Each structure stands twice: as structure tokens, then as C-alpha cells.
Amino acid sequence: MDRDINLDRIDLEPPPPEAEPERQFYFMEQCRRWVKRRSEELGRPLFACTVTFGCQMNARDSEKLLGILREIGYEETSDEHADLVLYNTCTVRENANKRVYGRLGYLNTIKKKNPDMIIALCGCMMQETEVVEKIRKSYRFVDLIFGTHNIFKLAELLYRRFTEGRMVTDIWNSADAIVEDLPVERKYPFKSGVNIMFGCDNFCSYCIVPYVRGRERSRRPEDILAEIRRLAADGVVEVMLLGQNVNSYGKNLPEPATFSQLLRRVNEIEGIRRIRFMTSHPKDLSDELIEAMKDCGKVCRHLHLPVQSGSSRILKEMNRRYTKEQYLELVDRLRAAIPDISLTTDIIVGFPGETEEDFLETMDVVERVRYDSAFTFIYSKRTGTPAARMENQVPEDVVKDRFDRLLKRIQEISAEVCGRDLHTVQEVLAEEPDDHMDGYMTGRLGNNTIVHFPGDASLTGRIVNVYLEESRGFYYMGRMVPEEKT
Ligand code: SAH
Ligand code: SF4
Ligand code: F3S
């Protein structure tokens, strides 16, 4: 947990405070008493299961939600036969949506056997009016619905559900303040995401994120640095700075700051050994940031730089605000400054109006940049976005064919590129015991490539030197060597 809270000291006699986060501590204590009573009646602890869909932003939100649930007295489980099941949803593509509806049907069958079970939904999907209407109408067994702007209110909403006994819905259209200092339950003891900003103002024409996550808001540098210092004191060695477009960090702060300034300050925090960040929008990636990456020894030599398409015409339609040439030129500048940088990307196939020629431009970018890896997505029509109203949608079979060709090429290149550190000694963060091989650990290089090497769980969270003996396409097999590089 990031902060020590003593709920025992909270006085429940007066009405709840107005100010945050004190108001939420009050409701956490109310819920805690409720959970305790219920658990005494049942003669066992109450269990909560949180399922996260979507991106790193949602994963971090889930850690905050779990922090609150833990504080209230729930025990965590991955089994959906729990007393409380919370889905933190994603709506970036239609598939993400469908998965949630599918699983809700399954939850209903569980709830029929345990009518006291609480089903809660939050996250990006809940920011869409049609979704909430559909759930209220056709999924009446859901108990609690909230969105992306008010996750900090989980305790208050849950308490309302406990006392009112019927479906509670609370969706905000925007967030006016960022509530700091709530409890967090981290998934990994040694690494953590850190939100540096929320929302997005870019309005890429295919993307629903700006509508469900709201306008761009940056946290104050002091709050971010204080959080990272606390994490470091708690054993965290790697932080991932999170935002939809970290390169525009700080623009709207009362005292404007830039992302590169922030990076330099994080680099100074004792105990932090690795710094990553996500996501960088190519249009805002400054020379100042390239310099900062070059100067800061803790910043990993890895950049996720979504290109989306290689066709300047499609990029314009996507409202990405760079051309193919500008993107390639940026890659050249990055590689000139940091020769060993590994690049990864996101690509959308089948954006409305994409011709074979446009697609070949994308293939050309892939050939030229030679990404370490790439996430490839089939364009998905999102209601309310400008691209959804475009008429010339590409037929499914054409998209599928392009997607397969792209994926094949990306995988071939990736297998060639990823082996470039073979037969060298590299620093590896040991993350967890290997799933498949007893006596082995799985870790990551600074550039994010996975390495398996003999070792045991006591190494978890430590940065060790590993000789990379064998490259197997997307990962290495290695062995630990003593401290000095050989
Ligand atoms: N803010 C990040 C990306 C957030 S969404 C950025 O701008 O890079 C993650 C990825 O999902 C995007 O990079 C994009 O490739 C993909 N994506 C977003 N909307 C999509 C849609 N409607 N259809 C298919 N893929 C989409
Ligand atoms: Fe979506 Fe574009 Fe914002 Fe990324 S930058 S979240 S793709 S609108
Ligand atoms: Fe999905 Fe929301 Fe992230 S829509 S990709 S979880 S910001």
C-alpha cells in the first residue's frame, strides 16, 4: 500500500466530510464495518475478484480499486465465484465490449446460486450512454455501475449499494479534480505504473478514448515525484510513467512543466533503477525528450511509438498530425542519438478508405523501421467517432488478408531483431519464477525482451547480470554471471 491509513481513528458520528480523500476514508470505514458484520454472520472472510480489461491505464486503476477493497476488508481472489466481482472494462475495440457482455451472462448464472453476490462494472465502457442503458435494461442483476472519472469513490458507492439494496449508477462526464493519496494494492512488489496524466485531447478519428477518458489533465510534478519516492522506499525498482500521450505532459498545469523535465527528475530518485513510459505520440516527441532519454541512465532504451499507418493520406484521415516522412525522420533522429534503442509500435489495418497502396506504405514503414515488436489491430468502428461516419469501410476479407501479411512480416523481422544482444552480458530484472520450467526465472532486459535463466524465487525484483546464451526468436535463454561484466 502506498499510504498508511488508520481507519480506526475515523469518527462515524458526524455526517461524512465533504473534502476528498477524507470523505472516502469515512466510507471505507463504513464499508469495513459492514463487511466485518457480514463476514461474522457467514463465519468466513468475504472475497472480491477484480477483472481488468484493456490497457495499462486500466491496470493501474484496478490496483487502486483493489487497494480500496482490501482496506474495506475483502480478500482478493481470482475466482469469479466471489462475494464481489468487479469488471474494469475497456471499449477501445468492439471485441473488448463483446467479451464483457459474454462474461456477464456467465456471472448471472453464478449469481443465481448466490443472490448476495455483488456485481460491479466500471471503466471505459461505462462512459458510453448506450452501454449503461443496455445494462440497466437487459442486465438487471448488475449492482453497481461507475465510470473512469470517479473510481476513487468506490467505497462511497459500495456503501450506497449496501444500504439502498438496489442498482447504483454513478457516471461523471468529466473529472474536475485529481484525488490523490488513496490506498493502492500493487500487483508486483518491485515494479509499478504511475499515472502522470489522465485523458486525451488528440481525437484521432478512429479512437474512442478521448470520449471515455475525458480531457487531458496532468498531475503536478511534486505529487508524481512524491509517489515515486514512496514506491522506491517500498521496494519498487522500476516505474512505468503512464499517460495516453506522455509527450504533451504538463501543458495545462498552473506552472507548466515538460515531460523531459519530469523524466530528469525521476531519474534522480534513489532506489529507482529503471524508468519506462507509455505512450508517446510521434507528433509531440521533442528533441528535448530525445536528449533527456540519452542523458538519463535509468531510462530504458525502449520506445513505444505508435505509427498506426504508413500512408500519409490515411494518417491525415486519422488526424494523427504527422506524415510517413516525418515519422521516419523521427526514427532516424532517435537512432542517431540512441543507437541501441528498440522500437515497438501499434498499427491499425483496414481504416476506412485504406487501399492496397496505402497498406503497402505501412509495410514499407515496417521494413524500414524494423520494430522489435508491434501490436496489430483490425480497425474497429466505434460509435461517436468521426471515422465511424466514413462511408468507404474496407471489406472484411480484404482486411483479414492484409492483417495476415502484415503480422507475418512483423514476426519475421522481430525474430531477426530481437536476437541482437546474443552472447553479451545484460542487466535483467528478475520478475517471476518461470511458468514452464522448474528452477528457472523469467526476467526482462531494459529493452523489454524476455530472458529465461536458472534461478529461484528469492531473486524476484532484483536486477542481475545475465549472459544471453541462446536467442529463440522473441526471447533469450541465459545464465547469471557474477557482478562484473565479463
Ligand atoms: N494513446 C495511445 C493509444 C491508446 S489505444 C496512442 O495514441 O498511441 C491503443 C491502440 O489501440 C492504439 O494505438 C491503436 O492502434 C488501437 N486502436 C485505437 N482505436 C482503435 C480502433 N477503433 N480500431 C482498432 N484499433 C484501435
Ligand atoms: Fe486515442 Fe489518439 Fe488519444 Fe491515442 S492519442 S488515446 S489513439 S485519440
Ligand atoms: Fe481501453 Fe480505456 Fe485503455 S478504452 S485501451 S481501457 S483507456
Coordinates of C-alpha atoms and ligand atoms in Angstrom, one line a residue:
M1 CA 0.0 0.0 0.0
D2 CA 1.2 3.5 -0.8
R3 CA -0.1 5.3 2.2
D4 CA -0.8 4.4 5.8
I5 CA -4.4 4.9 6.7
N6 CA -5.8 4.3 10.1
L7 CA -9.5 3.8 9.6
D8 CA -9.9 3.0 13.3
R9 CA -9.5 6.7 14.1
I10 CA -12.4 7.8 11.9
D11 CA -15.4 9.1 13.7
L12 CA -18.6 7.9 12.1
E13 CA -20.9 10.0 14.3
P14 CA -20.9 13.3 12.3
P15 CA -22.1 13.3 8.6
P16 CA -19.5 12.4 6.0
P17 CA -16.9 15.1 5.3
E18 CA -17.2 17.0 2.0
A19 CA -13.4 17.1 1.3
E20 CA -11.6 14.3 -0.5
P21 CA -9.9 12.0 0.2
E22 CA -11.2 12.2 3.8
R23 CA -14.8 11.6 2.6
Q24 CA -13.7 8.3 1.1
F25 CA -11.9 7.2 4.2
Y26 CA -15.1 7.8 6.1
F27 CA -17.0 5.5 3.7
M28 CA -14.2 2.9 3.7
E29 CA -14.7 2.7 7.5
Q30 CA -18.5 2.4 7.0
C31 CA -18.0 -0.4 4.4
R32 CA -15.4 -2.1 6.6
R33 CA -17.9 -2.4 9.4
W34 CA -20.5 -3.8 7.0
V35 CA -18.0 -6.3 5.6
K36 CA -17.0 -7.4 9.1
R37 CA -20.5 -8.0 10.2
R38 CA -21.3 -9.9 7.1
S39 CA -18.2 -12.0 7.4
E40 CA -19.1 -12.8 11.1
E41 CA -22.6 -13.9 10.0
L42 CA -21.1 -16.2 7.4
G43 CA -18.2 -17.4 9.5
R44 CA -15.7 -16.8 6.7
P45 CA -13.9 -13.8 5.0
L46 CA -15.6 -12.0 2.1
F47 CA -13.8 -12.4 -1.2
A48 CA -13.5 -9.9 -4.1
C49 CA -12.5 -10.7 -7.7
T50 CA -11.3 -7.9 -9.9
V51 CA -11.0 -8.5 -13.7
T52 CA -9.2 -5.9 -15.8
F53 CA -9.7 -5.4 -19.5
G54 CA -7.8 -3.0 -21.7
C55 CA -4.6 -1.0 -21.3
Q56 CA -2.0 -0.1 -18.6
M57 CA -4.2 2.8 -17.5
N58 CA -6.9 0.4 -16.6
A59 CA -4.5 -2.0 -14.9
R60 CA -3.3 0.9 -12.7
D61 CA -6.9 1.9 -11.9
S62 CA -7.6 -1.7 -10.9
E63 CA -4.7 -1.5 -8.4
K64 CA -6.4 1.5 -6.9
L65 CA -9.8 -0.3 -6.8
L66 CA -8.1 -3.3 -5.2
G67 CA -6.4 -1.1 -2.7
I68 CA -9.8 0.2 -1.6
L69 CA -11.4 -3.2 -1.5
R70 CA -8.5 -4.5 0.6
E71 CA -8.9 -1.6 3.0
I72 CA -12.6 -2.4 3.4
G73 CA -11.7 -5.9 4.4
Y74 CA -12.3 -8.0 1.3
E75 CA -9.8 -10.7 0.5
E76 CA -8.6 -10.9 -3.1
T77 CA -9.3 -13.9 -5.3
S78 CA -9.1 -14.7 -9.0
D79 CA -12.2 -16.9 -8.8
E80 CA -15.4 -15.3 -10.0
H81 CA -17.4 -17.3 -7.5
A82 CA -16.8 -14.5 -5.1
D83 CA -18.8 -12.1 -2.9
L84 CA -18.0 -9.2 -5.1
V85 CA -16.9 -9.3 -8.7
L86 CA -15.7 -6.1 -10.3
Y87 CA -15.1 -5.7 -14.0
N88 CA -12.9 -2.8 -15.1
T89 CA -13.9 -2.6 -18.7
C90 CA -12.3 -1.4 -22.0
T91 CA -14.1 -0.2 -25.1
V92 CA -11.3 0.7 -27.5
R93 CA -12.4 -2.0 -29.9
E94 CA -15.7 -3.8 -30.3
N95 CA -14.1 -7.1 -29.3
A96 CA -13.3 -5.8 -25.8
N97 CA -17.0 -4.9 -25.4
K98 CA -18.3 -8.2 -26.6
R99 CA -16.1 -10.1 -24.1
V100 CA -17.7 -8.2 -21.2
Y101 CA -21.2 -8.9 -22.3
G102 CA -20.3 -12.6 -22.8
R103 CA -18.8 -12.9 -19.3
L104 CA -21.7 -11.0 -17.7
G105 CA -24.0 -13.8 -18.8
Y106 CA -21.8 -16.3 -17.0
L107 CA -21.7 -14.1 -13.9
N108 CA -25.5 -14.2 -13.9
T109 CA -25.5 -18.0 -13.6
I110 CA -23.2 -17.7 -10.6
K111 CA -25.3 -15.1 -9.0
K112 CA -28.4 -17.2 -9.3
K113 CA -26.8 -19.6 -6.9
N114 CA -25.6 -16.8 -4.6
P115 CA -28.1 -13.9 -4.7
D116 CA -26.0 -11.9 -2.2
M117 CA -23.2 -11.6 -4.7
I118 CA -22.4 -8.1 -5.8
I119 CA -21.5 -7.4 -9.4
A120 CA -19.9 -4.1 -10.2
L121 CA -18.9 -2.6 -13.5
C122 CA -16.6 0.3 -14.1
G123 CA -14.1 1.7 -16.6
C124 CA -14.2 3.0 -20.2
M125 CA -17.3 1.1 -21.5
M126 CA -19.4 2.6 -18.7
Q127 CA -18.7 6.1 -20.1
E128 CA -20.9 5.2 -23.1
T129 CA -24.6 6.1 -22.5
E130 CA -25.8 3.3 -24.8
V131 CA -23.9 0.7 -22.8
V132 CA -25.3 1.9 -19.4
E133 CA -28.8 1.9 -20.9
K134 CA -28.4 -1.6 -22.2
I135 CA -27.1 -2.9 -18.9
R136 CA -29.9 -1.2 -16.9
K137 CA -32.5 -2.7 -19.2
S138 CA -31.1 -6.2 -20.0
Y139 CA -28.6 -7.0 -17.2
R140 CA -30.6 -6.0 -14.2
F141 CA -28.7 -8.3 -11.9
V142 CA -25.7 -5.8 -12.0
D143 CA -25.5 -4.0 -8.7
L144 CA -23.1 -1.1 -9.3
I145 CA -22.0 0.9 -12.3
F146 CA -19.5 3.7 -12.3
G147 CA -17.1 5.2 -14.8
T148 CA -13.5 6.3 -15.3
H149 CA -13.6 9.7 -13.6
N150 CA -14.9 8.5 -10.2
I151 CA -13.1 5.3 -9.4
F152 CA -11.9 6.9 -6.2
K153 CA -15.5 6.8 -5.0
L154 CA -15.7 3.0 -4.9
A155 CA -16.2 2.9 -1.1
E156 CA -19.0 5.5 -1.1
L157 CA -20.8 3.8 -4.0
L158 CA -20.5 0.4 -2.4
Y159 CA -21.9 1.7 0.8
R160 CA -24.8 3.1 -1.0
R161 CA -25.4 -0.3 -2.6
F162 CA -25.2 -2.0 0.8
T163 CA -27.7 0.4 2.4
E164 CA -30.1 1.0 -0.5
G165 CA -30.2 -2.6 -1.7
R166 CA -30.7 -1.8 -5.4
M167 CA -28.6 -1.0 -8.5
V168 CA -26.5 2.1 -8.0
T169 CA -25.3 4.1 -11.0
D170 CA -22.9 7.0 -10.9
I171 CA -21.3 8.2 -14.2
W172 CA -19.5 11.5 -14.5
N173 CA -19.0 13.2 -17.8
S174 CA -15.7 14.8 -16.8
A175 CA -13.4 15.0 -13.8
D176 CA -12.6 18.4 -12.3
A177 CA -10.0 17.3 -9.7
I178 CA -7.5 14.6 -9.4
V179 CA -7.9 12.9 -6.0
E180 CA -4.5 11.9 -4.6
D181 CA -3.5 9.7 -1.7
L182 CA -5.9 6.8 -1.8
P183 CA -4.8 3.3 -1.0
V184 CA -3.2 1.1 -3.8
E185 CA -2.7 -2.6 -3.9
R186 CA 0.2 -3.2 -6.3
K187 CA 0.3 -6.3 -8.5
Y188 CA 4.1 -6.6 -8.4
P189 CA 6.1 -5.6 -5.3
F190 CA 9.1 -4.4 -7.4
K191 CA 7.5 -2.5 -10.3
S192 CA 4.7 -0.1 -10.7
G193 CA 2.8 2.1 -13.1
V194 CA 2.5 5.7 -12.1
N195 CA -0.1 7.9 -13.7
I196 CA 1.4 11.2 -14.8
M197 CA -1.7 12.4 -16.7
F198 CA -5.2 11.3 -17.5
G199 CA -7.4 11.7 -20.6
C200 CA -6.5 12.6 -24.1
D201 CA -7.1 15.7 -26.3
N202 CA -5.9 14.3 -29.6
F203 CA -9.1 12.9 -31.1
C204 CA -7.6 10.5 -33.6
S205 CA -10.6 10.0 -35.8
Y206 CA -10.9 6.2 -35.1
C207 CA -10.4 6.4 -31.3
I208 CA -13.0 6.4 -28.5
V209 CA -10.5 7.1 -25.7
P210 CA -10.9 10.9 -25.6
Y211 CA -14.7 10.4 -25.2
V212 CA -14.5 7.9 -22.4
R213 CA -11.4 9.2 -20.6
G214 CA -12.1 13.0 -20.9
R215 CA -9.9 15.9 -21.4
E216 CA -6.1 15.8 -20.8
R217 CA -5.2 16.5 -17.2
S218 CA -1.6 16.3 -15.8
R219 CA -0.7 15.6 -12.2
R220 CA 1.6 18.1 -10.5
P221 CA 5.3 17.1 -10.7
E222 CA 5.6 17.2 -6.9
D223 CA 2.7 14.7 -6.5
I224 CA 4.2 12.4 -9.0
L225 CA 7.7 12.6 -7.6
A226 CA 6.4 12.1 -4.0
E227 CA 4.5 9.0 -5.2
I228 CA 7.6 7.5 -6.8
R229 CA 9.8 8.2 -3.8
R230 CA 7.2 6.4 -1.7
L231 CA 7.3 3.5 -4.1
A232 CA 11.1 3.4 -4.1
A233 CA 11.0 3.3 -0.3
D234 CA 8.6 0.4 -0.6
G235 CA 11.0 -1.7 -2.7
V236 CA 9.9 -0.6 -6.3
V237 CA 12.9 -0.6 -8.7
E238 CA 11.0 0.0 -12.0
V239 CA 8.4 2.6 -12.7
M240 CA 6.3 3.0 -15.9
L241 CA 5.1 6.6 -16.3
L242 CA 1.6 6.4 -17.8
G243 CA -0.5 8.6 -20.0
Q244 CA -2.2 8.4 -23.4
N245 CA 0.2 10.9 -24.7
V246 CA 3.1 11.5 -22.2
N247 CA 4.9 13.8 -24.6
S248 CA 2.3 16.5 -24.0
Y249 CA 2.6 16.2 -20.2
G250 CA 2.4 19.4 -18.2
K251 CA 1.0 21.8 -20.8
N252 CA -2.1 22.7 -18.7
L253 CA -0.5 22.9 -15.3
P254 CA -0.6 26.2 -13.5
E255 CA 3.2 26.1 -13.6
P256 CA 3.8 24.4 -16.9
A257 CA 6.4 21.6 -16.9
T258 CA 7.5 19.3 -19.7
F259 CA 7.8 15.6 -19.9
S260 CA 11.6 15.7 -20.3
Q261 CA 12.0 17.8 -17.2
L262 CA 9.9 15.3 -15.3
L263 CA 12.0 12.4 -16.7
R264 CA 15.2 14.1 -15.5
R265 CA 13.8 14.5 -12.0
V266 CA 12.5 10.9 -11.8
N267 CA 16.0 9.8 -12.9
E268 CA 17.4 11.3 -9.7
I269 CA 15.2 9.3 -7.3
E270 CA 17.3 7.0 -5.3
G271 CA 16.3 3.3 -5.4
I272 CA 14.6 3.6 -8.8
R273 CA 16.7 1.6 -11.3
R274 CA 14.6 1.6 -14.4
I275 CA 12.2 4.1 -15.9
R276 CA 9.7 3.3 -18.7
F277 CA 6.9 5.4 -20.1
M278 CA 3.8 4.9 -22.3
T279 CA 2.5 6.2 -24.7
S280 CA 4.5 8.6 -26.9
H281 CA 2.6 10.3 -29.7
P282 CA 5.1 10.9 -32.6
K283 CA 3.8 14.4 -33.2
D284 CA 4.8 15.7 -29.8
L285 CA 8.2 13.9 -29.4
S286 CA 10.7 16.7 -28.9
D287 CA 14.4 16.9 -29.4
E288 CA 14.5 17.9 -25.7
L289 CA 13.0 14.5 -24.8
I290 CA 15.5 12.6 -27.0
E291 CA 18.3 14.5 -25.2
A292 CA 16.7 13.6 -21.8
M293 CA 16.4 9.9 -22.8
K294 CA 20.1 9.9 -23.8
D295 CA 21.3 11.6 -20.7
C296 CA 19.2 9.7 -18.1
G297 CA 20.9 6.4 -17.4
K298 CA 17.8 4.8 -15.8
V299 CA 15.5 5.5 -18.8
C300 CA 15.2 2.2 -20.6
R301 CA 16.4 2.1 -24.2
H302 CA 12.9 1.3 -25.5
L303 CA 10.3 3.5 -27.0
H304 CA 6.7 2.5 -27.9
L305 CA 6.0 4.8 -30.8
P306 CA 2.6 4.0 -32.4
V307 CA 2.6 4.7 -36.1
Q308 CA -1.0 3.5 -36.9
S309 CA -0.4 3.6 -40.7
G310 CA 2.4 4.2 -43.1
S311 CA 0.3 6.1 -45.6
S312 CA 0.4 9.9 -45.2
R313 CA -3.1 10.1 -46.7
I314 CA -4.6 7.7 -44.2
L315 CA -2.6 9.4 -41.4
K316 CA -4.3 12.7 -42.3
E317 CA -7.7 11.0 -42.3
M318 CA -6.8 9.5 -38.9
N319 CA -6.0 13.0 -37.6
R320 CA -2.6 11.9 -36.4
R321 CA -0.9 15.1 -37.5
Y322 CA 2.4 13.7 -38.9
T323 CA 3.3 12.2 -42.3
K324 CA 5.1 9.0 -43.1
E325 CA 8.2 11.0 -43.9
Q326 CA 8.1 12.9 -40.5
Y327 CA 7.7 9.6 -38.7
L328 CA 10.7 8.0 -40.4
E329 CA 12.7 11.1 -39.9
L330 CA 11.9 11.0 -36.2
V331 CA 13.0 7.4 -36.1
D332 CA 16.3 8.4 -37.7
R333 CA 16.9 11.1 -35.1
L334 CA 16.1 8.7 -32.3
R335 CA 18.5 6.1 -33.6
A336 CA 21.2 8.7 -34.3
A337 CA 21.0 9.8 -30.6
I338 CA 20.5 6.4 -29.0
P339 CA 21.8 3.7 -31.4
D340 CA 20.7 0.7 -29.2
I341 CA 17.1 1.9 -28.8
S342 CA 14.5 -0.7 -29.5
L343 CA 11.3 0.5 -31.1
T344 CA 7.8 -1.0 -30.8
T345 CA 4.5 0.2 -32.3
D346 CA 0.8 -0.1 -32.8
I347 CA -0.7 -0.5 -36.3
I348 CA -4.3 -0.4 -37.5
V349 CA -5.2 -2.3 -40.6
G350 CA -8.4 -1.5 -42.6
F351 CA -9.1 2.1 -41.6
P352 CA -11.9 3.4 -43.9
G353 CA -10.7 4.0 -47.4
E354 CA -7.4 2.2 -47.0
T355 CA -6.3 1.0 -50.4
E356 CA -3.7 -1.7 -51.3
E357 CA -1.3 1.1 -52.0
D358 CA -1.9 2.7 -48.5
F359 CA -1.3 -0.7 -47.0
L360 CA 1.9 -1.2 -48.9
E361 CA 3.1 2.1 -47.4
T362 CA 2.5 0.6 -43.9
M363 CA 4.5 -2.5 -45.0
D364 CA 7.2 -0.1 -46.1
V365 CA 7.5 1.6 -42.7
V366 CA 7.7 -1.9 -41.1
E367 CA 10.6 -2.8 -43.4
R368 CA 12.4 0.4 -42.8
V369 CA 12.0 0.7 -39.0
R370 CA 12.4 -3.0 -38.2
Y371 CA 10.4 -2.9 -35.0
D372 CA 11.3 -5.2 -32.1
S373 CA 7.6 -6.0 -31.9
A374 CA 4.3 -4.4 -33.0
F375 CA 0.7 -4.7 -31.9
T376 CA -1.5 -5.0 -34.9
F377 CA -5.2 -4.2 -34.8
I378 CA -8.0 -4.7 -37.2
Y379 CA -9.9 -1.3 -37.5
S380 CA -13.0 -1.4 -35.3
K381 CA -15.8 1.0 -35.8
R382 CA -16.5 3.0 -32.6
T383 CA -19.8 4.8 -32.4
G384 CA -19.5 8.6 -32.0
T385 CA -16.0 8.8 -33.6
P386 CA -15.6 10.7 -36.9
A387 CA -14.2 7.5 -38.6
A388 CA -17.4 5.6 -37.8
R389 CA -19.3 8.0 -40.1
M390 CA -16.9 7.5 -43.1
E391 CA -18.5 5.5 -45.8
N392 CA -15.8 3.6 -47.5
Q393 CA -15.3 0.9 -44.9
V394 CA -12.9 -1.9 -46.2
P395 CA -14.4 -5.4 -46.8
E396 CA -13.6 -7.9 -44.1
D397 CA -11.8 -10.4 -46.3
V398 CA -9.5 -7.7 -47.7
V399 CA -8.7 -6.5 -44.2
K400 CA -8.0 -10.1 -43.0
D401 CA -5.6 -10.7 -45.9
R402 CA -3.7 -7.5 -45.2
F403 CA -3.6 -8.2 -41.5
D404 CA -2.1 -11.7 -42.1
R405 CA 0.5 -10.4 -44.4
L406 CA 1.5 -7.6 -42.0
L407 CA 1.7 -9.9 -39.0
K408 CA 3.9 -12.4 -40.8
R409 CA 6.4 -9.8 -41.8
I410 CA 6.4 -8.2 -38.3
Q411 CA 7.1 -11.6 -36.8
E412 CA 9.9 -12.4 -39.2
I413 CA 11.6 -9.1 -38.6
S414 CA 11.1 -9.3 -34.9
A415 CA 12.8 -12.7 -34.7
E416 CA 15.8 -11.2 -36.5
V417 CA 16.0 -8.0 -34.5
C418 CA 15.4 -9.4 -31.0
G419 CA 18.5 -11.6 -31.1
R420 CA 20.9 -8.7 -31.5
D421 CA 22.2 -8.9 -27.9
L422 CA 23.1 -12.6 -28.2
H423 CA 26.4 -13.6 -26.5
T424 CA 26.5 -10.4 -24.4
V425 CA 26.0 -9.8 -20.7
Q426 CA 23.0 -7.7 -19.9
E427 CA 21.2 -6.4 -16.8
V428 CA 18.0 -8.3 -16.3
L429 CA 15.2 -7.5 -13.8
A430 CA 14.1 -10.9 -12.4
E431 CA 10.3 -10.8 -12.4
E432 CA 8.9 -14.2 -11.5
P433 CA 9.5 -18.0 -11.5
D434 CA 9.2 -19.4 -15.0
D435 CA 5.7 -20.8 -15.7
H436 CA 7.0 -23.7 -17.8
M437 CA 10.5 -24.6 -16.4
D438 CA 11.1 -25.5 -12.8
G439 CA 14.2 -23.9 -11.4
Y440 CA 14.1 -21.0 -13.9
M441 CA 13.3 -17.4 -13.5
T442 CA 11.7 -15.1 -16.1
G443 CA 13.1 -11.5 -16.4
R444 CA 13.3 -8.6 -18.7
L445 CA 16.1 -6.7 -20.4
G446 CA 16.0 -2.9 -20.3
N447 CA 14.6 -3.0 -23.9
N448 CA 11.7 -5.2 -22.6
T449 CA 12.9 -8.5 -24.2
I450 CA 12.2 -11.6 -22.1
V451 CA 15.0 -13.8 -20.7
H452 CA 14.7 -17.2 -19.0
F453 CA 17.6 -18.2 -16.8
P454 CA 18.3 -20.7 -14.0
G455 CA 17.4 -19.2 -10.6
D456 CA 14.8 -19.2 -7.8
A457 CA 12.1 -17.0 -6.5
S458 CA 14.5 -15.3 -4.0
L459 CA 15.8 -13.3 -7.0
T460 CA 12.4 -11.7 -7.6
G461 CA 12.7 -7.9 -8.0
R462 CA 16.5 -8.0 -8.2
I463 CA 18.5 -6.7 -11.2
V464 CA 21.1 -9.3 -12.1
N465 CA 23.7 -9.8 -14.8
V466 CA 22.8 -12.5 -17.3
Y467 CA 24.8 -13.9 -20.2
L468 CA 22.5 -14.3 -23.2
E469 CA 23.4 -17.8 -24.4
E470 CA 20.7 -18.5 -26.9
S471 CA 18.1 -16.5 -28.9
R472 CA 14.8 -18.1 -29.5
G473 CA 13.1 -15.5 -31.7
F474 CA 11.2 -13.5 -29.2
Y475 CA 13.1 -14.4 -26.0
Y476 CA 16.5 -15.5 -24.8
M477 CA 17.9 -18.3 -22.7
G478 CA 20.7 -17.2 -20.4
R479 CA 22.6 -17.8 -17.3
M480 CA 23.5 -15.5 -14.4
V481 CA 27.1 -14.2 -14.1
P482 CA 28.9 -12.5 -11.2
E483 CA 28.5 -8.7 -10.8
E484 CA 31.4 -7.6 -13.0
K485 CA 30.6 -7.8 -16.7
T486 CA 32.7 -10.4 -18.5
Ligands
SAH1 N1 -2.8 6.7 -26.7 C1 -2.1 5.7 -27.4 C2 -3.0 4.5 -27.7 C3 -4.2 4.1 -27.0 S1 -5.2 2.9 -27.6 C4 -1.6 6.3 -28.7 O1 -2.1 7.2 -29.2 O2 -0.7 5.7 -29.2 C5 -4.1 1.6 -28.1 C6 -4.1 1.3 -29.5 O3 -5.4 0.8 -29.9 C7 -3.9 2.5 -30.5 O4 -2.6 2.8 -30.6 C8 -4.5 2.0 -31.8 O5 -3.5 1.3 -32.6 C9 -5.5 1.0 -31.3 N2 -6.9 1.5 -31.6 C10 -7.5 2.6 -31.0 N3 -8.7 2.7 -31.6 C11 -8.9 1.7 -32.4 C12 -10.0 1.3 -33.3 N4 -11.1 2.0 -33.4 N5 -9.8 0.2 -34.0 C13 -8.7 -0.5 -34.0 N6 -7.6 -0.2 -33.2 C14 -7.7 0.9 -32.4
SF4_2 FE1 -6.7 7.6 -29.0 FE2 -5.1 9.1 -30.5 FE3 -5.6 9.7 -27.9 FE4 -4.1 7.7 -28.5 S1 -3.6 9.8 -29.0 S2 -5.7 7.7 -27.0 S3 -5.0 6.9 -30.3 S4 -7.1 9.7 -29.5
F3S3 FE1 -9.4 0.5 -23.3 FE2 -9.9 2.6 -21.8 FE3 -7.4 1.8 -22.1 S1 -10.9 2.1 -23.7 S2 -7.4 0.9 -24.1 S3 -9.0 0.7 -21.1 S4 -8.2 3.9 -21.9

